[in-house]
Short mmCIF file of C-alpha atoms in Angstrom, two decimals:
data_model
loop_
_atom_site.label_atom_id
_atom_site.label_comp_id
_atom_site.label_asym_id
_atom_site.label_seq_id
_atom_site.Cartn_x
_atom_site.Cartn_y
_atom_site.Cartn_z
CA MET A 18 10.81 -130.55 -8.07
CA ARG A 19 9.55 -128.66 -11.11
CA SER A 20 12.34 -126.07 -10.82
CA LEU A 21 14.93 -128.83 -10.75
CA LEU A 22 13.47 -130.57 -13.81
CA LEU A 23 13.32 -127.40 -15.87
CA GLY A 24 16.70 -126.28 -14.58
CA THR A 25 18.32 -129.51 -15.69
CA LEU A 26 16.86 -129.29 -19.19
CA CYS A 27 17.76 -125.62 -19.53
CA LEU A 28 21.30 -126.24 -18.32
CA LEU A 29 21.58 -128.87 -21.04
CA ALA A 30 20.48 -126.29 -23.60
CA VAL A 31 23.03 -123.82 -22.23
CA ALA A 32 25.69 -126.51 -22.43
CA LEU A 33 24.79 -127.08 -26.06
CA ALA A 34 25.14 -123.35 -26.69
CA ALA A 35 28.51 -123.22 -24.95
CA GLU A 36 30.08 -125.96 -27.04
CA VAL A 37 30.74 -123.69 -30.00
CA LYS A 38 32.54 -121.16 -27.78
CA LYS A 39 35.31 -123.60 -26.90
CA PRO A 40 38.57 -123.44 -28.93
CA LEU A 41 38.11 -125.09 -32.30
CA GLU A 42 39.78 -128.46 -32.48
CA ALA A 43 39.09 -131.90 -33.86
CA ALA A 44 36.44 -133.70 -31.86
CA ALA A 45 37.88 -136.62 -29.93
CA PRO A 46 36.04 -139.93 -29.86
CA GLY A 47 33.22 -139.84 -27.35
CA THR A 48 32.97 -136.03 -27.29
CA ALA A 49 30.29 -133.80 -28.72
CA GLU A 50 31.08 -131.96 -31.93
CA LYS A 51 31.25 -128.17 -31.95
CA LEU A 52 28.03 -126.43 -32.88
CA SER A 53 27.57 -123.87 -35.63
CA SER A 54 26.81 -120.25 -34.76
CA LYS A 55 23.18 -120.57 -35.85
CA ALA A 56 22.70 -123.65 -33.66
CA THR A 57 24.26 -121.81 -30.72
CA THR A 58 21.95 -118.84 -31.24
CA LEU A 59 18.90 -121.11 -31.35
CA ALA A 60 20.02 -122.96 -28.21
CA GLU A 61 20.24 -119.66 -26.35
CA ARG A 62 16.88 -118.48 -27.70
CA SER A 63 15.14 -121.74 -26.79
CA THR A 64 16.48 -121.58 -23.23
CA GLY A 65 15.11 -118.08 -22.76
CA LEU A 66 11.76 -119.11 -24.21
CA ALA A 67 11.55 -122.11 -21.88
CA PHE A 68 12.15 -119.95 -18.80
CA SER A 69 9.44 -117.53 -19.96
CA LEU A 70 7.00 -120.41 -20.48
CA TYR A 71 7.86 -121.83 -17.08
CA GLN A 72 7.21 -118.51 -15.34
CA ALA A 73 3.83 -118.24 -17.06
CA MET A 74 2.83 -121.82 -16.25
CA ALA A 75 4.07 -121.60 -12.65
CA LYS A 76 1.46 -118.91 -11.95
CA ASP A 77 -1.23 -121.58 -12.27
CA GLN A 78 -1.58 -122.94 -8.74
CA ALA A 79 -3.27 -126.08 -10.07
CA VAL A 80 -0.07 -127.12 -11.85
CA GLU A 81 2.31 -129.02 -9.56
CA ASN A 82 5.03 -130.48 -11.75
CA ILE A 83 6.26 -128.64 -14.83
CA LEU A 84 8.63 -130.33 -17.24
CA LEU A 85 9.72 -128.32 -20.27
CA SER A 86 12.35 -129.21 -22.82
CA PRO A 87 13.66 -126.01 -24.45
CA LEU A 88 14.70 -127.91 -27.56
CA VAL A 89 11.38 -129.73 -27.94
CA VAL A 90 9.51 -126.42 -27.65
CA ALA A 91 11.85 -124.79 -30.17
CA SER A 92 11.68 -127.67 -32.65
CA SER A 93 7.88 -127.65 -32.44
CA LEU A 94 7.93 -123.98 -33.40
CA GLY A 95 10.35 -124.86 -36.18
CA LEU A 96 7.88 -127.39 -37.54
CA VAL A 97 5.09 -124.81 -37.40
CA SER A 98 7.34 -122.40 -39.27
CA LEU A 99 8.20 -125.06 -41.84
CA GLY A 100 4.61 -126.05 -42.54
CA GLY A 101 2.88 -122.72 -42.05
CA LYS A 102 2.17 -119.98 -44.55
CA ALA A 103 4.12 -116.71 -44.53
CA THR A 104 2.33 -115.06 -41.60
CA THR A 105 2.27 -118.20 -39.44
CA ALA A 106 5.92 -118.95 -40.20
CA SER A 107 6.95 -115.40 -39.27
CA GLN A 108 4.99 -115.58 -36.01
CA ALA A 109 6.65 -118.87 -35.05
CA LYS A 110 10.10 -117.39 -35.71
CA ALA A 111 9.19 -114.31 -33.67
CA VAL A 112 8.21 -116.43 -30.65
CA LEU A 113 11.60 -118.11 -30.94
CA SER A 114 13.31 -114.69 -31.29
CA ALA A 115 14.86 -115.92 -34.52
CA GLU A 116 13.62 -113.23 -36.89
CA LYS A 117 17.14 -112.40 -38.06
CA LEU A 118 17.82 -115.97 -39.17
CA ARG A 119 16.79 -117.17 -42.60
CA ASP A 120 14.20 -119.96 -42.70
CA GLU A 121 16.77 -122.53 -43.80
CA GLU A 122 19.12 -121.47 -40.98
CA VAL A 123 16.36 -122.03 -38.43
CA HIS A 124 15.61 -125.53 -39.70
CA THR A 125 19.22 -126.65 -40.15
CA GLY A 126 20.20 -125.13 -36.80
CA LEU A 127 17.42 -126.85 -34.87
CA GLY A 128 18.15 -130.10 -36.69
CA GLU A 129 21.78 -129.80 -35.63
CA LEU A 130 20.76 -129.32 -32.00
CA LEU A 131 18.45 -132.34 -32.09
CA ARG A 132 21.19 -134.55 -33.52
CA SER A 133 23.70 -133.30 -30.96
CA LEU A 134 21.35 -133.94 -28.06
CA SER A 135 20.53 -137.42 -29.34
CA ASN A 136 24.22 -138.38 -29.70
CA SER A 137 24.35 -140.89 -26.85
CA THR A 138 27.95 -141.90 -27.64
CA ALA A 139 29.27 -138.36 -27.28
CA ARG A 140 27.16 -137.50 -24.24
CA ASN A 141 27.30 -140.75 -22.28
CA VAL A 142 23.55 -140.49 -21.82
CA THR A 143 20.61 -141.65 -23.88
CA TRP A 144 17.88 -139.19 -24.77
CA LYS A 145 14.92 -140.70 -26.58
CA LEU A 146 13.35 -137.93 -28.62
CA GLY A 147 10.42 -138.48 -30.94
CA SER A 148 7.96 -136.29 -32.83
CA ARG A 149 4.93 -137.33 -34.80
CA LEU A 150 2.47 -135.12 -36.62
CA TYR A 151 -1.04 -136.57 -36.74
CA GLY A 152 -3.42 -135.30 -39.40
CA PRO A 153 -7.09 -136.15 -39.99
CA SER A 154 -7.84 -138.91 -42.47
CA SER A 155 -9.14 -136.39 -45.01
CA VAL A 156 -5.87 -134.42 -45.17
CA SER A 157 -2.66 -135.24 -47.05
CA PHE A 158 0.68 -133.71 -46.09
CA ALA A 159 2.63 -132.03 -48.89
CA ASP A 160 5.55 -134.17 -50.07
CA ASP A 161 8.14 -131.41 -49.65
CA PHE A 162 6.97 -130.76 -46.09
CA VAL A 163 7.20 -134.46 -45.24
CA ARG A 164 10.75 -134.64 -46.62
CA SER A 165 11.96 -131.47 -44.92
CA SER A 166 10.37 -132.20 -41.55
CA LYS A 167 11.88 -135.68 -41.56
CA GLN A 168 15.29 -134.35 -42.60
CA HIS A 169 15.53 -131.53 -40.05
CA TYR A 170 13.29 -132.67 -37.19
CA ASN A 171 13.13 -136.44 -37.66
CA CYS A 172 9.36 -136.00 -37.54
CA GLU A 173 7.08 -138.89 -38.41
CA HIS A 174 3.68 -138.40 -40.02
CA SER A 175 0.45 -140.31 -39.60
CA LYS A 176 -3.25 -140.01 -40.37
CA ILE A 177 -5.72 -140.54 -37.58
CA ASN A 178 -9.47 -140.45 -37.00
CA PHE A 179 -9.85 -137.84 -34.27
CA ARG A 180 -13.57 -138.55 -34.02
CA ASP A 181 -12.79 -142.05 -32.71
CA LYS A 182 -11.23 -140.96 -29.43
CA ARG A 183 -10.49 -144.42 -28.10
CA SER A 184 -8.65 -145.49 -31.23
CA ALA A 185 -6.81 -142.15 -31.48
CA LEU A 186 -5.64 -142.31 -27.86
CA GLN A 187 -4.47 -145.88 -28.26
CA SER A 188 -2.52 -145.05 -31.40
CA ILE A 189 -0.82 -142.00 -29.89
CA ASN A 190 0.08 -143.64 -26.58
CA GLU A 191 1.37 -146.80 -28.26
CA TRP A 192 3.66 -144.67 -30.42
CA ALA A 193 4.96 -142.76 -27.37
CA SER A 194 5.63 -146.01 -25.52
CA GLN A 195 7.53 -147.51 -28.45
CA THR A 196 9.54 -144.32 -28.99
CA THR A 197 10.68 -144.20 -25.34
CA ASP A 198 11.22 -147.96 -24.92
CA GLY A 199 8.20 -148.18 -22.65
CA LYS A 200 9.29 -145.41 -20.28
CA LEU A 201 6.39 -143.18 -21.36
CA PRO A 202 3.40 -145.53 -21.73
CA GLU A 203 0.87 -142.70 -21.74
CA VAL A 204 1.50 -139.27 -23.21
CA THR A 205 -2.12 -138.07 -23.14
CA LYS A 206 -5.44 -138.99 -21.58
CA ASP A 207 -7.65 -137.12 -24.01
CA VAL A 208 -7.78 -136.07 -27.65
CA GLU A 209 -9.99 -133.29 -28.94
CA ARG A 210 -12.05 -133.78 -32.05
CA THR A 211 -10.43 -131.51 -34.59
CA ASP A 212 -10.10 -130.94 -38.30
CA GLY A 213 -6.56 -129.70 -37.79
CA ALA A 214 -3.29 -131.48 -37.04
CA LEU A 215 -1.83 -132.63 -33.72
CA LEU A 216 1.90 -132.59 -32.98
CA VAL A 217 3.00 -135.05 -30.29
CA ASN A 218 6.47 -135.07 -28.74
CA ALA A 219 7.84 -137.87 -26.59
CA MET A 220 11.03 -137.55 -24.54
#
């Protein structure tokens, strides 16, 4: 079961990467647009990363079902790169094997992949993708980060009181349910008390 789930998501990432290799022509109505070279590179890198993560997680006998989205993992790293300082940003790009791409190429390329995957008209399938970055009440996100993360990753931002676990859980799970039209009513059962930020993805 877990191999099938991961395989399906990784095949989708490979399909995204393959689109740019087709002969260039005007996109017909109802078909996906061709991807740029940087988006293709990132699709390939994210697929390889997802397989590596799967192999590592599959070694844990306590884990029965593994569902990984290569693009969600990659876009999360992109957000870390966008909001992190020089060392953190470089480390995030290294994990994604995107060291040779400029920062702006990473963000625009991942944004392009997210938009392509979410294009239900072109793909005849609906993927509900959502990301929200929760920060503690005492922290304010920088305006340029908020703008860029919304532009490239369609990431929402919210403040939350992590010390009030019940309220935090309710807020996060309600957001996930709304984002997926009720198909994912619970994305987490626990929230750690932290002074840092929490990135939640719903798919």
